PDB file of C-alpha atoms in Angstrom:
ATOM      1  CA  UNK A  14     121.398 109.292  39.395  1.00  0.00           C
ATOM      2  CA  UNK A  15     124.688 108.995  40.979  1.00  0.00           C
ATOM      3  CA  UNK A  16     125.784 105.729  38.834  1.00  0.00           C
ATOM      4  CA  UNK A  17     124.517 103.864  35.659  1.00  0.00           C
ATOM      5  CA  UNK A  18     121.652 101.789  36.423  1.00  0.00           C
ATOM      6  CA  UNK A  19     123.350  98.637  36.285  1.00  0.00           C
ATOM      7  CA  UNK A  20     125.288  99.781  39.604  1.00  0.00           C
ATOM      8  CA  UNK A  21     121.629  99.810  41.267  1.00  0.00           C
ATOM      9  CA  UNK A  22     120.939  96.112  39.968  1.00  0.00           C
ATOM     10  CA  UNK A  23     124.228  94.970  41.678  1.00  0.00           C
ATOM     11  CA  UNK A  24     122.559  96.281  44.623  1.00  0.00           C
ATOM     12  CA  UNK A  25     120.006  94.488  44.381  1.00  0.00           C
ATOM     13  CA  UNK A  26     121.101  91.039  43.626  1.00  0.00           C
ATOM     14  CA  UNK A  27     123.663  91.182  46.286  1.00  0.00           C
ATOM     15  CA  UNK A  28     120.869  92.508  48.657  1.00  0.00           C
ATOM     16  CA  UNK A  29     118.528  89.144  47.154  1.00  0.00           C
ATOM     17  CA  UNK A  30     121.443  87.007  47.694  1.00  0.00           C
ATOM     18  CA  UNK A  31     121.817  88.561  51.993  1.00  0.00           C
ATOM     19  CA  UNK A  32     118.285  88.454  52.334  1.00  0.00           C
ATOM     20  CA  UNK A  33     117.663  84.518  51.249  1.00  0.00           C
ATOM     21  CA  UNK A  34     120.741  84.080  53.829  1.00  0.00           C
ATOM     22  CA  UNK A  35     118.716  86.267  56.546  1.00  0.00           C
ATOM     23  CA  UNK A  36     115.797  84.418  55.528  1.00  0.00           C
ATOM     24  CA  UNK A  37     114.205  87.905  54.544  1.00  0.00           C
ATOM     25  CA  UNK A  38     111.121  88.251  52.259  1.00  0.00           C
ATOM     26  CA  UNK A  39     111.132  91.718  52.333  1.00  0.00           C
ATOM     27  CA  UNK A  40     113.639  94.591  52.738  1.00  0.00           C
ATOM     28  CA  UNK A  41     112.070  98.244  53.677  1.00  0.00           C
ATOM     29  CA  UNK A  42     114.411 101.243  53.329  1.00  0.00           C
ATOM     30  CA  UNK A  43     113.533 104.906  54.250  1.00  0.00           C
ATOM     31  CA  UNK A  44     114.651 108.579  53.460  1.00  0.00           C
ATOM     32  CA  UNK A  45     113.353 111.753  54.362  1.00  0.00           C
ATOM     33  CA  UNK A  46     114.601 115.440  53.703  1.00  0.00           C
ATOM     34  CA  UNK A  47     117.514 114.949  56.311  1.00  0.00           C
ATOM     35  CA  UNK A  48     118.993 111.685  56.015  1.00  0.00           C
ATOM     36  CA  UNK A  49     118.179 109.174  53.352  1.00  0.00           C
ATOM     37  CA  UNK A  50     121.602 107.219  52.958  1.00  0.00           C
ATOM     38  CA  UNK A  51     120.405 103.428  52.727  1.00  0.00           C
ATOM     39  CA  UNK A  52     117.198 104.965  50.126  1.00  0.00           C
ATOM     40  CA  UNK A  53     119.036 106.618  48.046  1.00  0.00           C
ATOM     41  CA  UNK A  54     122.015 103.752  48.328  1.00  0.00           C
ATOM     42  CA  UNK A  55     119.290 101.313  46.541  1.00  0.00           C
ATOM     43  CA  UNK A  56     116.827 103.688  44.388  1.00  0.00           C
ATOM     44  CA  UNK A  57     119.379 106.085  43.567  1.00  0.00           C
ATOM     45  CA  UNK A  58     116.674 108.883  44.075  1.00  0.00           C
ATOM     46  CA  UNK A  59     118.109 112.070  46.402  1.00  0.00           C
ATOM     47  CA  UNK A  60     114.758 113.228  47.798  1.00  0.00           C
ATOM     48  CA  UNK A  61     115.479 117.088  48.979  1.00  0.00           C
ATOM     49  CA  UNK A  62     113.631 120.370  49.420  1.00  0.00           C
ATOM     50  CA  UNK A  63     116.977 121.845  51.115  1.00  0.00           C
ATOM     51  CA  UNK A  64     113.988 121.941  54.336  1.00  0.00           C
ATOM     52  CA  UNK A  65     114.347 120.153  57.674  1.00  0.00           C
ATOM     53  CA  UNK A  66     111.235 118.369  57.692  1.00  0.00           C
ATOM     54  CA  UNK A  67     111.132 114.837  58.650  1.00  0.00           C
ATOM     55  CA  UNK A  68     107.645 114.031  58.586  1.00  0.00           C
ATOM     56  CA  UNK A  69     107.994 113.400  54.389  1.00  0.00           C
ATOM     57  CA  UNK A  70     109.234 110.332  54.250  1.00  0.00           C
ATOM     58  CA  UNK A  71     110.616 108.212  51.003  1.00  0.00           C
ATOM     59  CA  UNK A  72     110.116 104.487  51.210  1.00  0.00           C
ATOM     60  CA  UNK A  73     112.461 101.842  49.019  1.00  0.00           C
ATOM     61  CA  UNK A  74     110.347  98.291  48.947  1.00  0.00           C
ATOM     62  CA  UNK A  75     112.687  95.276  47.694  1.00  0.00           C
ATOM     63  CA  UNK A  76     111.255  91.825  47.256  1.00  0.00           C
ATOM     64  CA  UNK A  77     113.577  88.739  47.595  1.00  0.00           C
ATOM     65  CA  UNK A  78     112.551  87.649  44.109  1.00  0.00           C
ATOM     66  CA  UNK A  79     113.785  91.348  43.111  1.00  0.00           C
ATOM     67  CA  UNK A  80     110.932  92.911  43.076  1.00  0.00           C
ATOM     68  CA  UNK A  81     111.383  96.854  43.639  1.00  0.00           C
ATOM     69  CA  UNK A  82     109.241 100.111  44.593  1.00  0.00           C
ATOM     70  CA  UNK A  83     109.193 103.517  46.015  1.00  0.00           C
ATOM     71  CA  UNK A  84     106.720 105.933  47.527  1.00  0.00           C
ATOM     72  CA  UNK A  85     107.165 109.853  47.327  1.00  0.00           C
ATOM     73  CA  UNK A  86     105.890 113.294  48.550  1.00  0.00           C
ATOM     74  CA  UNK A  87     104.256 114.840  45.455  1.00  0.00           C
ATOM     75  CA  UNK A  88     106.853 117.126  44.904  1.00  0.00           C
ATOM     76  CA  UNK A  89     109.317 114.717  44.524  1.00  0.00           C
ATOM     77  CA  UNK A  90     107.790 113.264  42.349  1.00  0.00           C
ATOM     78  CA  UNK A  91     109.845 114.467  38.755  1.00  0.00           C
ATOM     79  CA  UNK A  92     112.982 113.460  40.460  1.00  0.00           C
ATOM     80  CA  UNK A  93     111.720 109.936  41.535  1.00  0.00           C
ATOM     81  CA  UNK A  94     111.086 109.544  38.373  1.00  0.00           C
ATOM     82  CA  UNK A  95     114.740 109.673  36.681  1.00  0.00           C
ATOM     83  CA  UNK A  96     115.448 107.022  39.317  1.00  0.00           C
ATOM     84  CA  UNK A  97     115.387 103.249  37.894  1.00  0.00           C
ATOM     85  CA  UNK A  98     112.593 102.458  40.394  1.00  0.00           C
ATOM     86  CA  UNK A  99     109.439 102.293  37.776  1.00  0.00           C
ATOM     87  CA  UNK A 100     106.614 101.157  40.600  1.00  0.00           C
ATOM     88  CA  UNK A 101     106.211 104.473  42.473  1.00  0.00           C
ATOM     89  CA  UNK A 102     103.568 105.674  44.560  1.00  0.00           C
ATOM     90  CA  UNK A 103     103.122 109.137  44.752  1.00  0.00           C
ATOM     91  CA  UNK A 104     101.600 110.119  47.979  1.00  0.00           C
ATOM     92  CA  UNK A 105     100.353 113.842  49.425  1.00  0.00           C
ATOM     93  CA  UNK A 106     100.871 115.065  52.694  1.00  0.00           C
ATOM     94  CA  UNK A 107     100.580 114.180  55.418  1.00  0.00           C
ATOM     95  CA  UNK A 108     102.235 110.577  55.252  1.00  0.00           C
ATOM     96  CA  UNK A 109     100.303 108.172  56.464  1.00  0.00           C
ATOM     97  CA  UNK A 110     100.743 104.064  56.656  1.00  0.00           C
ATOM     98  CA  UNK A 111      98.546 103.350  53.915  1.00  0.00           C
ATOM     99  CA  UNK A 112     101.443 105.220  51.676  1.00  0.00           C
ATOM    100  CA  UNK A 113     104.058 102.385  52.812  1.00  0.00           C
ATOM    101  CA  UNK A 114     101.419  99.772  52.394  1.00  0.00           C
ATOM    102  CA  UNK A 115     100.623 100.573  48.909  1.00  0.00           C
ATOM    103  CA  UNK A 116     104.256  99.294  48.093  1.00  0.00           C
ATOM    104  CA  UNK A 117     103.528  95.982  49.959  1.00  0.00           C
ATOM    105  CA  UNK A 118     100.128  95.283  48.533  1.00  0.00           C
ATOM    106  CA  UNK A 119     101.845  96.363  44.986  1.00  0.00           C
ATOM    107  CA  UNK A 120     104.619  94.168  45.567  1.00  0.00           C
ATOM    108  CA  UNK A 121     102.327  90.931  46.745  1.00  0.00           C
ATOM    109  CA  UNK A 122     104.131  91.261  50.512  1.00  0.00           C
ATOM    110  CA  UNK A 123     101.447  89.996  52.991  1.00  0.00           C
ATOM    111  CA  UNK A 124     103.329  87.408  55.137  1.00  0.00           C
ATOM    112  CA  UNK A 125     107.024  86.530  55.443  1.00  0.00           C
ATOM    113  CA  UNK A 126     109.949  88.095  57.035  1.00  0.00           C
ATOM    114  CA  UNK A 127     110.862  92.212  56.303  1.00  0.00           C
ATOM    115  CA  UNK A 128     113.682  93.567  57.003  1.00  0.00           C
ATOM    116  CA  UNK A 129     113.570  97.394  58.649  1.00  0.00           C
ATOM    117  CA  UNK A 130     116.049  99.851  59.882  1.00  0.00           C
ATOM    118  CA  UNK A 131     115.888  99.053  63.212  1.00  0.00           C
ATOM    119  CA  UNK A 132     119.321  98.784  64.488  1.00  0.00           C
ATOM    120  CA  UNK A 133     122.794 100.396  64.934  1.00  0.00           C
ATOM    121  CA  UNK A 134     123.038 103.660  63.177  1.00  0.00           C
ATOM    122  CA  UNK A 135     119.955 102.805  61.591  1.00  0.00           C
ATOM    123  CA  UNK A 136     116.731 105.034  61.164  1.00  0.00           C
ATOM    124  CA  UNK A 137     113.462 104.474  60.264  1.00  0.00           C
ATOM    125  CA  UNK A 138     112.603 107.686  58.492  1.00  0.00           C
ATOM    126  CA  UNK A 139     108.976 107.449  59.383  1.00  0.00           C
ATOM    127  CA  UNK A 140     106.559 108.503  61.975  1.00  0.00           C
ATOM    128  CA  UNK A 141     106.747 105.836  64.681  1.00  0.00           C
ATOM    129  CA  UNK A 142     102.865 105.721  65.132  1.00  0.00           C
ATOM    130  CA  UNK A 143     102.915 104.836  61.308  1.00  0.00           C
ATOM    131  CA  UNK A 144     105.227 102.391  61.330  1.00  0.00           C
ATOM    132  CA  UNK A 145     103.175 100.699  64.304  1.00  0.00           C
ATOM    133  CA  UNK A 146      99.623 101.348  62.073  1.00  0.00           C
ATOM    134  CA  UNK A 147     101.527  99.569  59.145  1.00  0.00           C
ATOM    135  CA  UNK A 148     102.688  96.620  61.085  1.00  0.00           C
ATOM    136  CA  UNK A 149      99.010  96.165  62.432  1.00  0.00           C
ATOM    137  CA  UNK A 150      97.635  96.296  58.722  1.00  0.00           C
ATOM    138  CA  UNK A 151     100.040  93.625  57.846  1.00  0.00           C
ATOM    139  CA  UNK A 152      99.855  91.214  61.091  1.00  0.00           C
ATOM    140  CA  UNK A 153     101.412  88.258  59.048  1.00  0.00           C
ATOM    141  CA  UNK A 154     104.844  89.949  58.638  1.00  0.00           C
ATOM    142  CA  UNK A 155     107.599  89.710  61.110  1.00  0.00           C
ATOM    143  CA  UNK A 156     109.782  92.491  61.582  1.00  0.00           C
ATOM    144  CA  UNK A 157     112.786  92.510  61.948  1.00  0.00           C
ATOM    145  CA  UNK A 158     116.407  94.423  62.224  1.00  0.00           C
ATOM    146  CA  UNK A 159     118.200  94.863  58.658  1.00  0.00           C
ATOM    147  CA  UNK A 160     121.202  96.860  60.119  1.00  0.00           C
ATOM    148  CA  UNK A 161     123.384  93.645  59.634  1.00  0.00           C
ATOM    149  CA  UNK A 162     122.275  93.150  55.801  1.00  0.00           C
ATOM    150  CA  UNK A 163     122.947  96.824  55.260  1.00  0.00           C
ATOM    151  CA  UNK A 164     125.967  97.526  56.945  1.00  0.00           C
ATOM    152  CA  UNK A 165     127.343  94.481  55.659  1.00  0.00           C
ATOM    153  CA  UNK A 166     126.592  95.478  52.051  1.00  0.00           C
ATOM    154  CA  UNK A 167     127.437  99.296  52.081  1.00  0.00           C
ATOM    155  CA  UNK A 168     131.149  98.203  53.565  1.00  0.00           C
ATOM    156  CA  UNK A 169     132.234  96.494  50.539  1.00  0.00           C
ATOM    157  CA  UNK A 170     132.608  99.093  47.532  1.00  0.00           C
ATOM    158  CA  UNK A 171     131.908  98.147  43.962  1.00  0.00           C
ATOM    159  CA  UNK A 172     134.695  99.634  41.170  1.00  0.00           C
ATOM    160  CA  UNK A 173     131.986 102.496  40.792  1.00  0.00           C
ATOM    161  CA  UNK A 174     131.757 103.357  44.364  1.00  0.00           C
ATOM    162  CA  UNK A 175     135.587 103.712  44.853  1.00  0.00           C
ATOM    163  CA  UNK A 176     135.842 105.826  41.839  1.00  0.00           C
ATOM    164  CA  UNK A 177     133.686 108.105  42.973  1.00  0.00           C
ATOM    165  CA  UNK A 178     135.223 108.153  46.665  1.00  0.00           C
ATOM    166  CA  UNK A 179     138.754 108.434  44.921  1.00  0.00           C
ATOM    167  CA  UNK A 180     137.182 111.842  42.685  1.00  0.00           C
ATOM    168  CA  UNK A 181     136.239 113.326  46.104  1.00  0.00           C
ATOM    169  CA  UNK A 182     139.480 112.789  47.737  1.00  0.00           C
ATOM    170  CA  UNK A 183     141.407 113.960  45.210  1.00  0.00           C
ATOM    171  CA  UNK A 184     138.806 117.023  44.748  1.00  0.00           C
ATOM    172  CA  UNK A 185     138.639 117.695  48.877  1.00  0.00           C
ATOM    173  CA  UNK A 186     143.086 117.216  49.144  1.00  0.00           C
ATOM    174  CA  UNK A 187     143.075 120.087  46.176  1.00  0.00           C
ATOM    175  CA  UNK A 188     141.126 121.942  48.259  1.00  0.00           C
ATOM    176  CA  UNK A 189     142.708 121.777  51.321  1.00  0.00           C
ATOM    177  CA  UNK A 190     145.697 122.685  50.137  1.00  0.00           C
ATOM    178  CA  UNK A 191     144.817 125.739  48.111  1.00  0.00           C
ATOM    179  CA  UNK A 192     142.902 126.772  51.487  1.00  0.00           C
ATOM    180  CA  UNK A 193     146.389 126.570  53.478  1.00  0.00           C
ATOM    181  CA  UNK A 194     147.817 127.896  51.188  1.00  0.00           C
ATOM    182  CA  UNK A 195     146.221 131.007  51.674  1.00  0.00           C
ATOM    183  CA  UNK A 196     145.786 131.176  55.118  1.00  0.00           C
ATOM    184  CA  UNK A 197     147.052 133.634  56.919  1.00  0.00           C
ATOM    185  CA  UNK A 198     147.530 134.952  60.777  1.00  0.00           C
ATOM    186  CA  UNK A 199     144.644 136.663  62.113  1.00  0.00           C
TER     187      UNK A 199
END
């Protein structure tokens, strides 16, 4: 992982603390093989086969009261596994909705509010016919856009976060400059 596990339980009691304001039960996250930022931003788990292949999805299941799970393509699975995330559902392929609502039944989420990435440079990492088969197995849920719970958490940076930003700037400007330096005409 990226950061100490106590970075990832920051995450998640400022992401409680949003969601009983958004009157959220639920908050569902997604990754796949090309873009997994909010995922990995909450389960710390980088799920890549260096393939672009979308149709593997990782799902990220966070209860208001703090409960937390993930589900996984099997070969993902070792790596999922050094995450903090304990409750993980390992799942072969092809994905299907009944590999999201594992997590839920796990988790006790049958009715209530979930947030999903649904809005502004959001993206539900999930085949859309899924998605729909999910939210008919679980017709007490309302669904509803996250973007404004995420965005509004990822823009403020914990002491961890701007460490690590401050490492790659000073890593990329040392870079840069030995690359000018060097460059030449033609």
């Amino acid at each position: 992982m990226e950061f100490p596990e106590s970075e990832y339980q920051q995450r998640v009691e400022r992401a409680q603390a949003l969601m009983a304001e958004a009157d959220l039960d639920a908050l569902m996250v997604t990754g796949d093989f090309l873009y997994s930022a909010n995922y990995r931003y909450f389960s710390g788990h980088l799920p890549r086969d260096y393939q672009a292949n979308s149709a593997r999805p990782h799902i990220f299941l966070l209860t208001r009261e703090g409960a937390t799970a993930i589900s996984v393509i099997f070969f993902s699975e070792s790596s999922a596994r050094e995450c903090w995330v304990k409750e993980i559902h390992v799942y072969a392929q092809p994905f299907r909705h009944i590999d999201a609502l594992t997590l839920f039944q796990r988790l006790g989420v049958s009715s209530g509010r979930v947030g999903v990435e649904l809005g502004l440079d959001m993206r539900l990492m999930m085949p859309v016919g899924e998605y729909e088969k999910l939210k008919d197995e679980l017709p007490d849920i309302e669904w509803v856009d996250a973007a404004p719970l995420l965005w509004g958490m990822r823009m403020i940076k914990s002491s961890a976060e701007v460490e690590c930003i401050r490492k790659a700037d000073q890593i990329n400007s040392k870079g840069l400059a030995k690359a000018f330096g060097r460059a030449q005409i033609g």
